[in-house]
Amino acid sequence: MDIELEKKIEQLEWQHDNALRIRRPLVAKKYQRMIDELAKESRNRSMNDKMYKR
């Protein structure tokens, strides 16, 4: 996984947890969607890298 994406996901996870802690479920959902999108992008990049390395 790309280091930059990992750091971004970590930061979003922290914000997600913080939003849950202060009882902001809609904000937490927003952060979770952002995390899911970045994770999907990361998976796509790794699959593309594997396909073109052959």
GROMACS .gro file of C-alpha atoms in nm, residues 39 53-54:
model
    3
   39ALA     CA    1  -0.896   0.172   0.063
   53LYS     CA    2   0.475  -0.632  -1.344
   54ARG     CA    3   0.454  -0.953  -1.547
   0.00000   0.00000   0.00000
